[in-house]
Short mmCIF file of C-alpha atoms and ligand atoms in Angstrom, two decimals:
data_model
loop_
_atom_site.label_atom_id
_atom_site.label_comp_id
_atom_site.label_asym_id
_atom_site.label_seq_id
_atom_site.Cartn_x
_atom_site.Cartn_y
_atom_site.Cartn_z
CA MET A 12 3.49 -15.63 -12.81
CA ASP A 13 0.91 -13.28 -14.30
CA ALA A 14 1.48 -11.03 -17.30
CA LEU A 15 -0.57 -8.30 -18.93
CA ILE A 16 -1.32 -8.32 -22.61
CA ILE A 17 -2.23 -4.96 -24.07
CA THR A 18 -3.30 -4.30 -27.63
CA GLY A 19 -2.63 -0.62 -28.10
CA GLY A 20 -3.81 2.15 -30.35
CA ARG A 21 -7.22 2.89 -28.84
CA ARG A 22 -8.24 6.26 -27.40
CA LEU A 23 -9.27 5.88 -23.78
CA THR A 24 -12.63 7.48 -23.09
CA GLY A 25 -14.98 7.50 -20.11
CA LYS A 26 -14.84 7.78 -16.34
CA VAL A 27 -12.95 5.87 -13.64
CA ARG A 28 -12.80 6.31 -9.91
CA ALA A 29 -9.55 6.74 -7.97
CA GLY A 30 -9.26 4.41 -4.98
CA GLY A 31 -7.90 5.26 -1.54
CA ALA A 32 -4.26 6.33 -1.43
CA LYS A 33 -1.85 3.49 -0.69
CA ASN A 34 0.86 5.83 0.57
CA ALA A 35 -1.57 7.57 2.92
CA ALA A 36 -3.13 4.35 4.19
CA LEU A 37 0.19 2.64 5.03
CA PRO A 38 1.49 5.10 7.67
CA ILE A 39 -2.05 5.74 8.91
CA MET A 40 -2.42 2.01 9.61
CA ALA A 41 0.71 2.29 11.79
CA THR A 42 -0.98 4.94 13.98
CA SER A 43 -3.08 2.10 15.40
CA ILE A 44 -0.05 1.26 17.59
CA LEU A 45 -0.37 4.70 19.21
CA ALA A 46 -4.08 4.70 20.01
CA ASP A 47 -5.85 3.19 23.00
CA GLY A 48 -9.08 2.63 21.07
CA PRO A 49 -9.91 1.18 17.66
CA LEU A 50 -8.96 2.92 14.43
CA VAL A 51 -11.68 2.59 11.79
CA LEU A 52 -10.43 3.36 8.31
CA ARG A 53 -12.59 3.73 5.23
CA GLY A 54 -11.46 3.69 1.62
CA VAL A 55 -8.50 1.39 2.26
CA PRO A 56 -7.44 -0.03 -1.13
CA ASP A 57 -7.15 -3.78 -1.52
CA LEU A 58 -3.49 -3.97 -2.52
CA ALA A 59 -0.54 -6.25 -1.84
CA ASP A 60 1.30 -3.59 0.22
CA ILE A 61 -1.76 -3.00 2.40
CA ARG A 62 -2.06 -6.73 3.08
CA THR A 63 1.66 -6.84 3.94
CA MET A 64 1.28 -3.93 6.37
CA ALA A 65 -1.72 -5.67 7.96
CA ARG A 66 0.40 -8.81 8.40
CA LEU A 67 3.24 -6.79 9.93
CA LEU A 68 0.88 -5.04 12.38
CA GLY A 69 -0.57 -8.45 13.27
CA LEU A 70 2.92 -9.57 14.28
CA LEU A 71 3.17 -6.44 16.43
CA GLY A 72 0.05 -7.28 18.41
CA VAL A 73 -2.48 -5.23 16.43
CA LYS A 74 -5.75 -6.95 15.59
CA VAL A 75 -6.59 -6.05 12.00
CA GLU A 76 -10.01 -6.78 10.57
CA ARG A 77 -10.80 -6.19 6.94
CA LYS A 78 -14.52 -5.51 6.41
CA ARG A 79 -16.42 -5.16 3.18
CA GLY A 80 -16.19 -2.09 0.99
CA GLY A 81 -12.71 -0.91 1.93
CA THR A 82 -13.24 -0.60 5.68
CA MET A 83 -10.51 -1.76 8.04
CA VAL A 84 -10.60 -1.83 11.83
CA LEU A 85 -7.31 -1.86 13.72
CA GLN A 86 -7.00 -2.30 17.46
CA SER A 87 -3.64 -2.44 19.21
CA ALA A 88 -3.02 -4.61 22.24
CA GLY A 89 -1.61 -1.55 24.07
CA ARG A 90 1.85 -2.23 25.48
CA SER A 91 2.26 -5.55 23.71
CA PRO A 92 5.74 -7.10 24.04
CA LYS A 93 5.66 -7.95 20.31
CA ASN A 94 7.91 -5.22 18.99
CA ARG A 95 9.91 -6.97 16.28
CA ALA A 96 9.38 -6.14 12.59
CA PRO A 97 11.22 -8.95 10.82
CA TYR A 98 13.40 -8.71 7.71
CA ASP A 99 11.18 -11.17 5.83
CA ILE A 100 8.43 -8.56 5.71
CA MET A 101 10.56 -5.42 5.66
CA ARG A 102 12.47 -6.52 2.57
CA THR A 103 9.23 -6.64 0.57
CA MET A 104 7.77 -3.32 1.66
CA ARG A 105 9.76 -0.28 2.73
CA ALA A 106 6.75 1.46 4.28
CA GLY A 107 7.06 -1.04 7.13
CA ILE A 108 9.61 1.42 8.57
CA CYS A 109 6.59 3.52 9.63
CA VAL A 110 6.09 1.27 12.65
CA LEU A 111 9.39 2.45 14.17
CA GLY A 112 8.18 5.82 15.50
CA PRO A 113 4.92 4.47 16.95
CA LEU A 114 6.67 1.50 18.62
CA VAL A 115 9.28 3.70 20.26
CA ALA A 116 6.76 6.33 21.35
CA ARG A 117 4.00 4.05 22.66
CA ARG A 118 5.89 0.97 23.80
CA GLY A 119 9.38 2.29 24.54
CA ALA A 120 10.95 -0.54 22.56
CA ALA A 121 11.36 -1.53 18.91
CA GLU A 122 13.34 -3.94 16.82
CA VAL A 123 12.74 -3.06 13.20
CA SER A 124 14.67 -4.57 10.32
CA LEU A 125 16.31 -2.12 7.96
CA PRO A 126 14.29 -2.30 4.74
CA GLY A 127 15.76 -4.25 1.82
CA GLY A 128 17.24 -2.92 -1.41
CA CYS A 129 15.07 -1.12 -3.89
CA ALA A 130 14.89 -0.89 -7.68
CA ILE A 131 14.39 2.89 -7.60
CA GLY A 132 17.75 3.50 -5.94
CA ASP A 133 19.34 4.16 -2.60
CA ARG A 134 16.77 4.70 0.15
CA PRO A 135 18.46 5.56 3.43
CA VAL A 136 16.64 6.05 6.74
CA ASP A 137 19.09 8.46 8.40
CA LEU A 138 16.48 11.24 8.65
CA HIS A 139 14.06 8.90 10.44
CA LEU A 140 16.80 8.07 12.96
CA LYS A 141 17.90 11.69 13.30
CA GLY A 142 14.40 12.86 14.19
CA LEU A 143 13.65 10.06 16.61
CA ARG A 144 17.02 10.47 18.32
CA ALA A 145 16.31 14.20 18.71
CA LEU A 146 13.20 13.17 20.67
CA GLY A 147 15.39 11.13 23.01
CA ALA A 148 15.05 7.62 21.56
CA ARG A 149 18.14 5.43 21.85
CA LEU A 150 18.56 3.79 18.46
CA GLU A 151 21.34 1.42 17.46
CA VAL A 152 21.73 -0.48 14.21
CA GLU A 153 22.66 -4.08 15.03
CA HIS A 154 22.74 -7.07 12.69
CA GLY A 155 20.52 -5.33 10.14
CA TYR A 156 17.95 -4.23 12.73
CA ILE A 157 17.23 -0.83 14.25
CA VAL A 158 17.00 -1.53 17.95
CA GLY A 159 15.26 1.25 19.83
CA SER A 160 14.43 1.98 23.42
CA CYS A 161 13.40 4.97 25.49
CA GLN A 162 11.52 6.16 28.52
CA ARG A 163 9.06 8.92 27.61
CA LEU A 164 10.15 10.87 24.54
CA ARG A 165 10.76 14.62 24.95
CA GLY A 166 9.79 17.31 22.47
CA ALA A 167 12.64 18.89 20.50
CA GLU A 168 13.37 21.23 17.62
CA MET A 169 14.77 19.52 14.54
CA TYR A 170 15.59 20.02 10.87
CA LEU A 171 14.63 17.05 8.68
CA GLY A 172 15.87 18.21 5.28
CA GLY A 173 18.18 15.81 3.42
CA PRO A 174 20.22 16.01 0.22
CA PHE A 175 17.06 15.41 -1.85
CA GLY A 176 14.69 17.52 0.19
CA SER A 177 12.27 16.35 2.84
CA SER A 178 11.38 12.73 3.56
CA VAL A 179 7.77 11.59 3.35
CA THR A 180 7.94 8.49 5.58
CA GLY A 181 10.69 10.14 7.67
CA THR A 182 8.33 12.99 8.53
CA ALA A 183 5.53 10.48 9.16
CA ASN A 184 7.68 8.45 11.55
CA VAL A 185 8.88 11.42 13.57
CA LEU A 186 5.44 13.03 13.67
CA MET A 187 3.87 9.81 14.96
CA ALA A 188 6.44 9.75 17.75
CA ALA A 189 6.29 13.47 18.58
CA VAL A 190 2.54 13.41 19.29
CA LEU A 191 3.19 11.30 22.43
CA ALA A 192 6.39 13.12 23.46
CA GLU A 193 6.43 15.39 26.50
CA GLY A 194 6.40 19.06 25.46
CA THR A 195 6.73 20.85 22.16
CA THR A 196 8.32 19.47 18.99
CA VAL A 197 9.16 21.58 15.95
CA ILE A 198 9.83 19.64 12.74
CA ASP A 199 11.45 21.89 10.17
CA ALA A 200 11.72 20.87 6.50
CA ALA A 201 8.80 18.50 7.07
CA ALA A 202 7.35 16.84 3.99
CA CYS A 203 4.16 18.60 2.82
CA GLU A 204 2.80 15.74 0.68
CA PRO A 205 -0.99 15.19 0.86
CA GLU A 206 -0.30 11.75 2.38
CA VAL A 207 1.57 13.37 5.29
CA GLN A 208 -1.29 15.86 5.69
CA ASP A 209 -3.79 13.00 5.81
CA LEU A 210 -1.73 11.26 8.49
CA ALA A 211 -1.60 14.47 10.54
CA HIS A 212 -5.38 14.82 10.28
CA VAL A 213 -5.81 11.29 11.64
CA LEU A 214 -3.50 12.05 14.57
CA VAL A 215 -5.50 15.20 15.35
CA LYS A 216 -8.71 13.14 15.30
CA MET A 217 -7.01 10.83 17.82
CA GLY A 218 -6.41 13.78 20.15
CA ALA A 219 -3.00 15.09 19.02
CA THR A 220 -2.21 18.79 18.75
CA ILE A 221 -0.44 19.64 15.49
CA GLU A 222 -0.06 23.06 13.88
CA GLY A 223 1.18 23.83 10.39
CA ILE A 224 -0.30 20.79 8.67
CA GLY A 225 0.61 20.99 4.97
CA SER A 226 3.50 23.38 5.61
CA PRO A 227 7.23 22.56 6.00
CA ARG A 228 7.12 23.46 9.72
CA LEU A 229 5.07 21.23 11.96
CA VAL A 230 4.61 22.22 15.61
CA VAL A 231 3.41 19.44 17.89
CA GLU A 232 2.27 19.72 21.52
CA GLY A 233 2.67 16.26 22.99
CA VAL A 234 -0.22 14.55 24.79
CA ASP A 235 -0.29 11.62 27.23
CA ARG A 236 -2.62 9.36 25.29
CA LEU A 237 -4.43 9.07 22.01
CA HIS A 238 -7.84 7.54 21.43
CA GLY A 239 -9.29 5.68 18.46
CA CYS A 240 -11.03 7.47 15.60
CA GLU A 241 -12.73 7.02 12.25
CA HIS A 242 -11.22 8.29 9.03
CA ARG A 243 -11.64 8.06 5.27
CA VAL A 244 -8.30 7.83 3.45
CA ILE A 245 -7.75 10.46 0.73
CA PRO A 246 -7.99 9.38 -2.92
CA ASP A 247 -4.77 8.16 -4.53
CA ARG A 248 -3.26 11.05 -6.49
CA VAL A 249 -0.74 8.79 -8.23
CA GLU A 250 -3.38 6.33 -9.39
CA ALA A 251 -5.57 9.22 -10.54
CA GLY A 252 -2.59 10.86 -12.24
CA THR A 253 -1.73 7.64 -14.06
CA TYR A 254 -5.22 7.50 -15.63
CA LEU A 255 -5.03 11.19 -16.56
CA VAL A 256 -1.66 10.68 -18.26
CA ALA A 257 -2.97 7.57 -20.05
CA GLY A 258 -6.03 9.55 -21.20
CA ALA A 259 -3.92 12.37 -22.65
CA ALA A 260 -1.29 10.00 -24.09
CA THR A 261 -3.89 8.01 -26.05
CA ARG A 262 -5.49 11.29 -27.26
CA GLY A 263 -8.58 10.27 -25.37
CA ASP A 264 -11.09 11.89 -23.02
CA VAL A 265 -10.88 10.58 -19.47
CA THR A 266 -12.55 11.77 -16.29
CA VAL A 267 -11.18 10.63 -12.93
CA ASP A 268 -13.72 10.70 -10.17
CA GLY A 269 -12.33 11.55 -6.72
CA ALA A 270 -9.14 13.07 -8.14
CA ARG A 271 -8.21 16.09 -6.02
CA TRP A 272 -7.23 19.12 -8.08
CA ASP A 273 -4.93 20.67 -5.49
CA ASP A 274 -3.05 17.40 -4.99
CA LEU A 275 -2.49 17.06 -8.74
CA PHE A 276 -1.94 20.63 -9.85
CA ALA A 277 1.67 20.12 -11.00
CA LEU A 278 0.44 17.37 -13.32
CA VAL A 279 -2.55 19.44 -14.47
CA ASN A 280 -0.19 22.29 -15.34
CA THR A 281 2.20 19.98 -17.22
CA LEU A 282 -0.58 18.33 -19.24
CA ARG A 283 -1.94 21.76 -20.17
CA GLU A 284 1.47 22.95 -21.32
CA MET A 285 1.67 19.81 -23.47
CA GLY A 286 -1.55 20.89 -25.17
CA ALA A 287 -4.15 18.77 -23.38
CA ASP A 288 -7.37 20.27 -22.03
CA VAL A 289 -7.76 19.69 -18.32
CA GLU A 290 -10.76 20.80 -16.32
CA ARG A 291 -12.10 20.46 -12.82
CA LEU A 292 -15.75 19.40 -12.49
CA ASP A 293 -17.53 18.54 -9.21
CA GLY A 294 -14.80 16.51 -7.54
CA THR A 295 -13.49 15.09 -10.79
CA ILE A 296 -10.68 15.97 -13.17
CA ARG A 297 -11.23 15.57 -16.89
CA VAL A 298 -8.45 15.45 -19.45
CA SER A 299 -8.85 15.38 -23.20
CA ALA A 300 -6.42 15.62 -26.07
CA ARG A 301 -7.24 15.66 -29.76
CA ARG A 302 -3.81 16.27 -31.21
CA ARG A 303 -0.32 14.94 -30.70
CA LEU A 304 1.02 16.26 -27.39
CA ALA A 305 3.89 18.74 -27.35
CA SER A 306 7.24 17.99 -25.70
CA ILE A 307 8.03 19.60 -22.35
CA ASP A 308 10.74 19.61 -19.68
CA VAL A 309 9.68 18.00 -16.41
CA THR A 310 11.55 18.08 -13.10
CA THR A 311 10.40 16.03 -10.14
CA LEU A 312 10.34 17.84 -6.80
CA PRO A 313 8.78 17.41 -3.36
CA PHE A 314 5.10 18.43 -3.17
CA PRO A 315 3.69 20.67 -4.62
CA GLY A 316 6.27 19.96 -7.34
CA PHE A 317 5.86 17.32 -10.02
CA PRO A 318 5.71 13.95 -8.19
CA THR A 319 8.46 11.40 -8.72
CA ASP A 320 5.74 8.73 -8.59
CA LEU A 321 4.36 10.07 -11.91
CA GLN A 322 7.73 10.61 -13.62
CA ALA A 323 7.83 7.24 -15.40
CA GLN A 324 4.23 7.47 -16.67
CA MET A 325 4.87 11.02 -17.93
CA MET A 326 8.03 9.88 -19.67
CA ALA A 327 6.04 7.18 -21.46
CA ALA A 328 3.67 9.87 -22.74
CA LEU A 329 6.60 12.04 -23.85
CA THR A 330 8.09 9.26 -25.99
CA VAL A 331 5.53 10.12 -28.69
CA ALA A 332 5.29 13.88 -28.05
CA ASP A 333 6.27 16.34 -30.74
CA GLY A 334 9.86 17.43 -30.03
CA ILE A 335 12.52 16.84 -27.40
CA SER A 336 11.77 16.65 -23.68
CA VAL A 337 14.14 16.57 -20.72
CA VAL A 338 12.94 14.68 -17.65
CA THR A 339 15.01 15.42 -14.54
CA GLU A 340 14.65 13.31 -11.41
CA LYS A 341 15.48 15.26 -8.26
CA ILE A 342 14.05 12.87 -5.66
CA PHE A 343 15.44 9.46 -6.67
CA PRO A 344 18.28 10.19 -9.14
CA ASP A 345 18.44 6.56 -10.31
CA ARG A 346 14.73 6.05 -10.89
CA PHE A 347 15.02 5.24 -14.60
CA MET A 348 14.43 1.49 -14.79
CA HIS A 349 11.68 2.12 -17.35
CA VAL A 350 14.05 3.75 -19.87
CA ALA A 351 15.49 0.52 -21.28
CA GLU A 352 12.09 -1.19 -21.47
CA LEU A 353 10.51 1.80 -23.22
CA GLY A 354 13.44 1.58 -25.64
CA ARG A 355 12.33 -1.96 -26.53
CA MET A 356 9.10 -0.38 -27.75
CA GLY A 357 10.88 2.08 -30.00
CA ALA A 358 11.23 5.02 -27.62
CA ARG A 359 14.30 7.20 -28.16
CA ILE A 360 15.58 8.09 -24.71
CA ARG A 361 19.12 8.94 -23.63
CA LYS A 362 19.85 8.89 -19.93
CA GLN A 363 22.33 11.48 -18.66
CA GLY A 364 22.97 11.39 -14.92
CA ASN A 365 19.74 12.20 -13.14
CA ALA A 366 18.04 13.26 -16.37
CA ALA A 367 16.69 11.61 -19.49
CA VAL A 368 16.47 13.26 -22.89
CA VAL A 369 13.42 12.00 -24.77
CA HIS A 370 13.20 12.44 -28.55
CA GLY A 371 9.54 12.09 -29.45
CA THR A 372 8.80 9.54 -32.18
CA GLU A 373 5.56 9.20 -34.16
CA GLN A 374 4.57 5.83 -32.73
CA LEU A 375 5.71 3.11 -30.33
CA SER A 376 5.45 -0.52 -31.31
CA GLY A 377 4.22 -3.25 -28.98
CA ALA A 378 6.89 -5.58 -27.57
CA PRO A 379 7.51 -8.01 -24.72
CA VAL A 380 8.74 -5.96 -21.74
CA MET A 381 9.40 -6.53 -18.08
CA ALA A 382 8.11 -4.56 -15.10
CA SER A 383 10.82 -3.57 -12.60
CA ASP A 384 9.04 -1.48 -9.97
CA LEU A 385 5.58 -0.15 -9.36
CA ARG A 386 5.62 3.12 -11.32
CA ALA A 387 7.94 1.82 -14.06
CA SER A 388 5.30 -0.86 -14.61
CA ALA A 389 2.60 1.77 -14.86
CA ALA A 390 4.71 3.54 -17.48
CA LEU A 391 4.85 0.35 -19.53
CA VAL A 392 1.06 0.09 -19.33
CA VAL A 393 0.71 3.68 -20.63
CA ALA A 394 3.20 2.88 -23.40
CA GLY A 395 1.37 -0.35 -24.27
CA LEU A 396 -1.94 1.50 -24.56
CA MET A 397 -0.40 3.97 -27.03
CA ALA A 398 1.66 1.48 -29.03
CA GLU A 399 0.74 -0.17 -32.28
CA GLY A 400 0.26 -3.91 -31.79
CA LYS A 401 0.66 -6.18 -28.82
CA THR A 402 2.67 -5.51 -25.65
CA THR A 403 3.23 -8.26 -23.09
CA ILE A 404 4.29 -7.01 -19.66
CA SER A 405 5.72 -9.67 -17.38
CA ARG A 406 6.43 -9.50 -13.61
CA ILE A 407 3.29 -7.48 -13.00
CA TYR A 408 3.18 -8.32 -9.30
CA HIS A 409 4.77 -4.87 -8.97
CA LEU A 410 1.57 -3.31 -10.36
CA ASP A 411 -0.56 -5.25 -7.91
CA ARG A 412 1.26 -3.43 -5.11
CA GLY A 413 -0.25 -0.11 -6.12
CA TYR A 414 -3.15 -0.27 -8.59
CA GLU A 415 -6.43 -1.87 -7.53
CA GLY A 416 -8.51 -3.16 -10.43
CA LEU A 417 -6.17 -1.76 -13.07
CA GLU A 418 -7.35 -3.97 -15.94
CA ARG A 419 -11.01 -3.53 -15.02
CA LYS A 420 -10.66 0.24 -14.92
CA LEU A 421 -8.71 0.46 -18.17
CA ARG A 422 -11.14 -1.88 -19.93
CA SER A 423 -14.02 0.35 -18.81
CA LEU A 424 -12.22 3.18 -20.64
CA GLY A 425 -12.00 1.08 -23.79
CA GLY A 426 -8.43 -0.19 -23.35
CA ARG A 427 -7.73 -3.68 -24.64
CA ILE A 428 -5.92 -5.29 -21.74
CA ARG A 429 -6.05 -8.72 -20.15
CA ARG A 430 -4.14 -10.75 -17.61
CA ILE A 431 -2.73 -14.16 -18.37
CA ASN A 432 -0.87 -16.73 -16.34
CA MET A 433 2.54 -17.31 -17.91
CA ARG A 434 3.34 -20.56 -16.07
C1 EPZ B 1 7.61 7.86 -0.17
O1 EPZ B 1 8.80 7.08 -0.01
C2 EPZ B 1 6.67 7.03 -1.00
N1 EPZ B 1 6.39 5.78 -0.31
C3 EPZ B 1 7.27 6.78 -2.36
O2 EPZ B 1 6.32 6.10 -3.15
C4 EPZ B 1 7.59 8.12 -3.03
O3 EPZ B 1 8.26 7.90 -4.25
C5 EPZ B 1 8.49 8.96 -2.10
O4 EPZ B 1 7.87 9.09 -0.80
C6 EPZ B 1 8.76 10.35 -2.63
O5 EPZ B 1 7.56 11.05 -2.81
C7 EPZ B 1 5.48 5.76 0.65
O6 EPZ B 1 4.88 6.75 1.00
C8 EPZ B 1 5.20 4.45 1.29
P1 EPZ B 1 11.37 9.87 0.93
P2 EPZ B 1 9.87 7.51 1.07
O7 EPZ B 1 11.89 9.49 2.26
O8 EPZ B 1 9.21 8.15 2.22
C9 EPZ B 1 16.05 10.68 0.63
C10 EPZ B 1 5.59 4.50 -4.76
O9 EPZ B 1 5.87 4.23 -5.96
N2 EPZ B 1 16.09 10.25 2.03
O10 EPZ B 1 10.45 11.02 0.85
O11 EPZ B 1 10.73 6.33 1.33
C11 EPZ B 1 15.65 9.55 -0.31
O12 EPZ B 1 16.76 8.76 -0.65
C12 EPZ B 1 6.67 4.90 -3.81
O13 EPZ B 1 4.45 4.43 -4.29
C13 EPZ B 1 17.24 10.45 2.75
O14 EPZ B 1 18.25 10.99 2.27
O15 EPZ B 1 10.69 8.59 0.28
C14 EPZ B 1 15.08 10.32 -1.47
O16 EPZ B 1 16.12 10.80 -2.26
C15 EPZ B 1 8.02 4.50 -4.13
N3 EPZ B 1 17.28 10.05 4.06
C16 EPZ B 1 14.39 11.50 -0.80
O17 EPZ B 1 15.00 11.61 0.49
C17 EPZ B 1 16.21 9.47 4.66
O18 EPZ B 1 16.29 9.14 5.85
C18 EPZ B 1 12.90 11.35 -0.62
O19 EPZ B 1 12.60 10.08 -0.03
C19 EPZ B 1 15.03 9.30 3.92
C20 EPZ B 1 14.99 9.69 2.60
#
């Protein structure tokens, strides 16, 4: 198993480029099931989750070709009888659930394993089922599988808000089904995340009619068929945000090429309130910090609020901020796996329900730590870069699910980081 060794204490300086967004690419890949022609995607990151989704689509009768330079061509075999998404794949990647809507809408049949457990907490799919049932799909949960069937779906009006707000992949699933339903669908409390917007733009390129993209009310006029299209996936705001946080946390000067200001404004605002300088320059975002950052209260919320996928990295930065910060998690109330590991590095954090109180200390000290999920791992990397001495992060396969070329990019910014095989 691989591990990362980081020798901390260096300011990160320079420029890195954000890759294509994993969480946009995954549902967009699933739209290939809906289209009659090929889907040509550019800027698809080379990540473990993307390869898993490609394997899943392959099992569902989609021919997936990976070309050079981040291009992927996906062509579905139309009404293929291969409609089973097995547990073996679904337990490793929850985004596999995004094939449910397309399978039901295009093929009238689906057998999709419920996804497995998850380190960031409970992750139900009731909103996915609610929306698809409203469109007329018959869905039963049998032996751990969602078994779906329908004739043609029919447009409907629905409310998709849950106890923690809207659902990103829930909205994606229902939207992908509604575009082929007969008549008008209104999705209220739709997720507004940039990844959902990107998906909607792809569907429109395929011939769908969707109004309200980016708003919490999506209005869809169903069409009979969709055709193939070409699309460049948006840059990954979480990857970009991670480098911006690392830049500020190491009191460095980092520019992220491709980072989209509007997608990251909650982070920009937070970093500024902590005392960092953040500016927007020709399609890049630059952060610099000369002094110790100030403490701040951060609450995660659906977009455009502060993203839960940057909560752990921000908490790492706050462990050495001046003063006391309160980090409240309103999307996944149990997403605090990083707290104990940061504690091993000298962080003073007290968890209280869905919040963590962080007492800033002067300096973290390097330690052996263990990655538990994707963003918690990224937080440990940020902490390792700031800490005095050596940090060894084991179980980094989590990082490989979401950060392409992490060591290369951090080394180009002056970080001392290398990968070793721990066998
Ligand atoms: C997406 O997960 C992302 N994954 C997550 O990224 C991200 O953390 C999350 O959205 C929130 O932004 C992908 O896009 C592949 P949700 P998703 O449904 O869609 C509750 C990462 O690190 N809920 O928006 O599964 C749920 O429990 C990951 O890249 C229901 O109650 O998240 C949570 O509290 C991890 N019922 C809230 O809604 C449902 O049917 C938001 O979850 C669905 C969700």
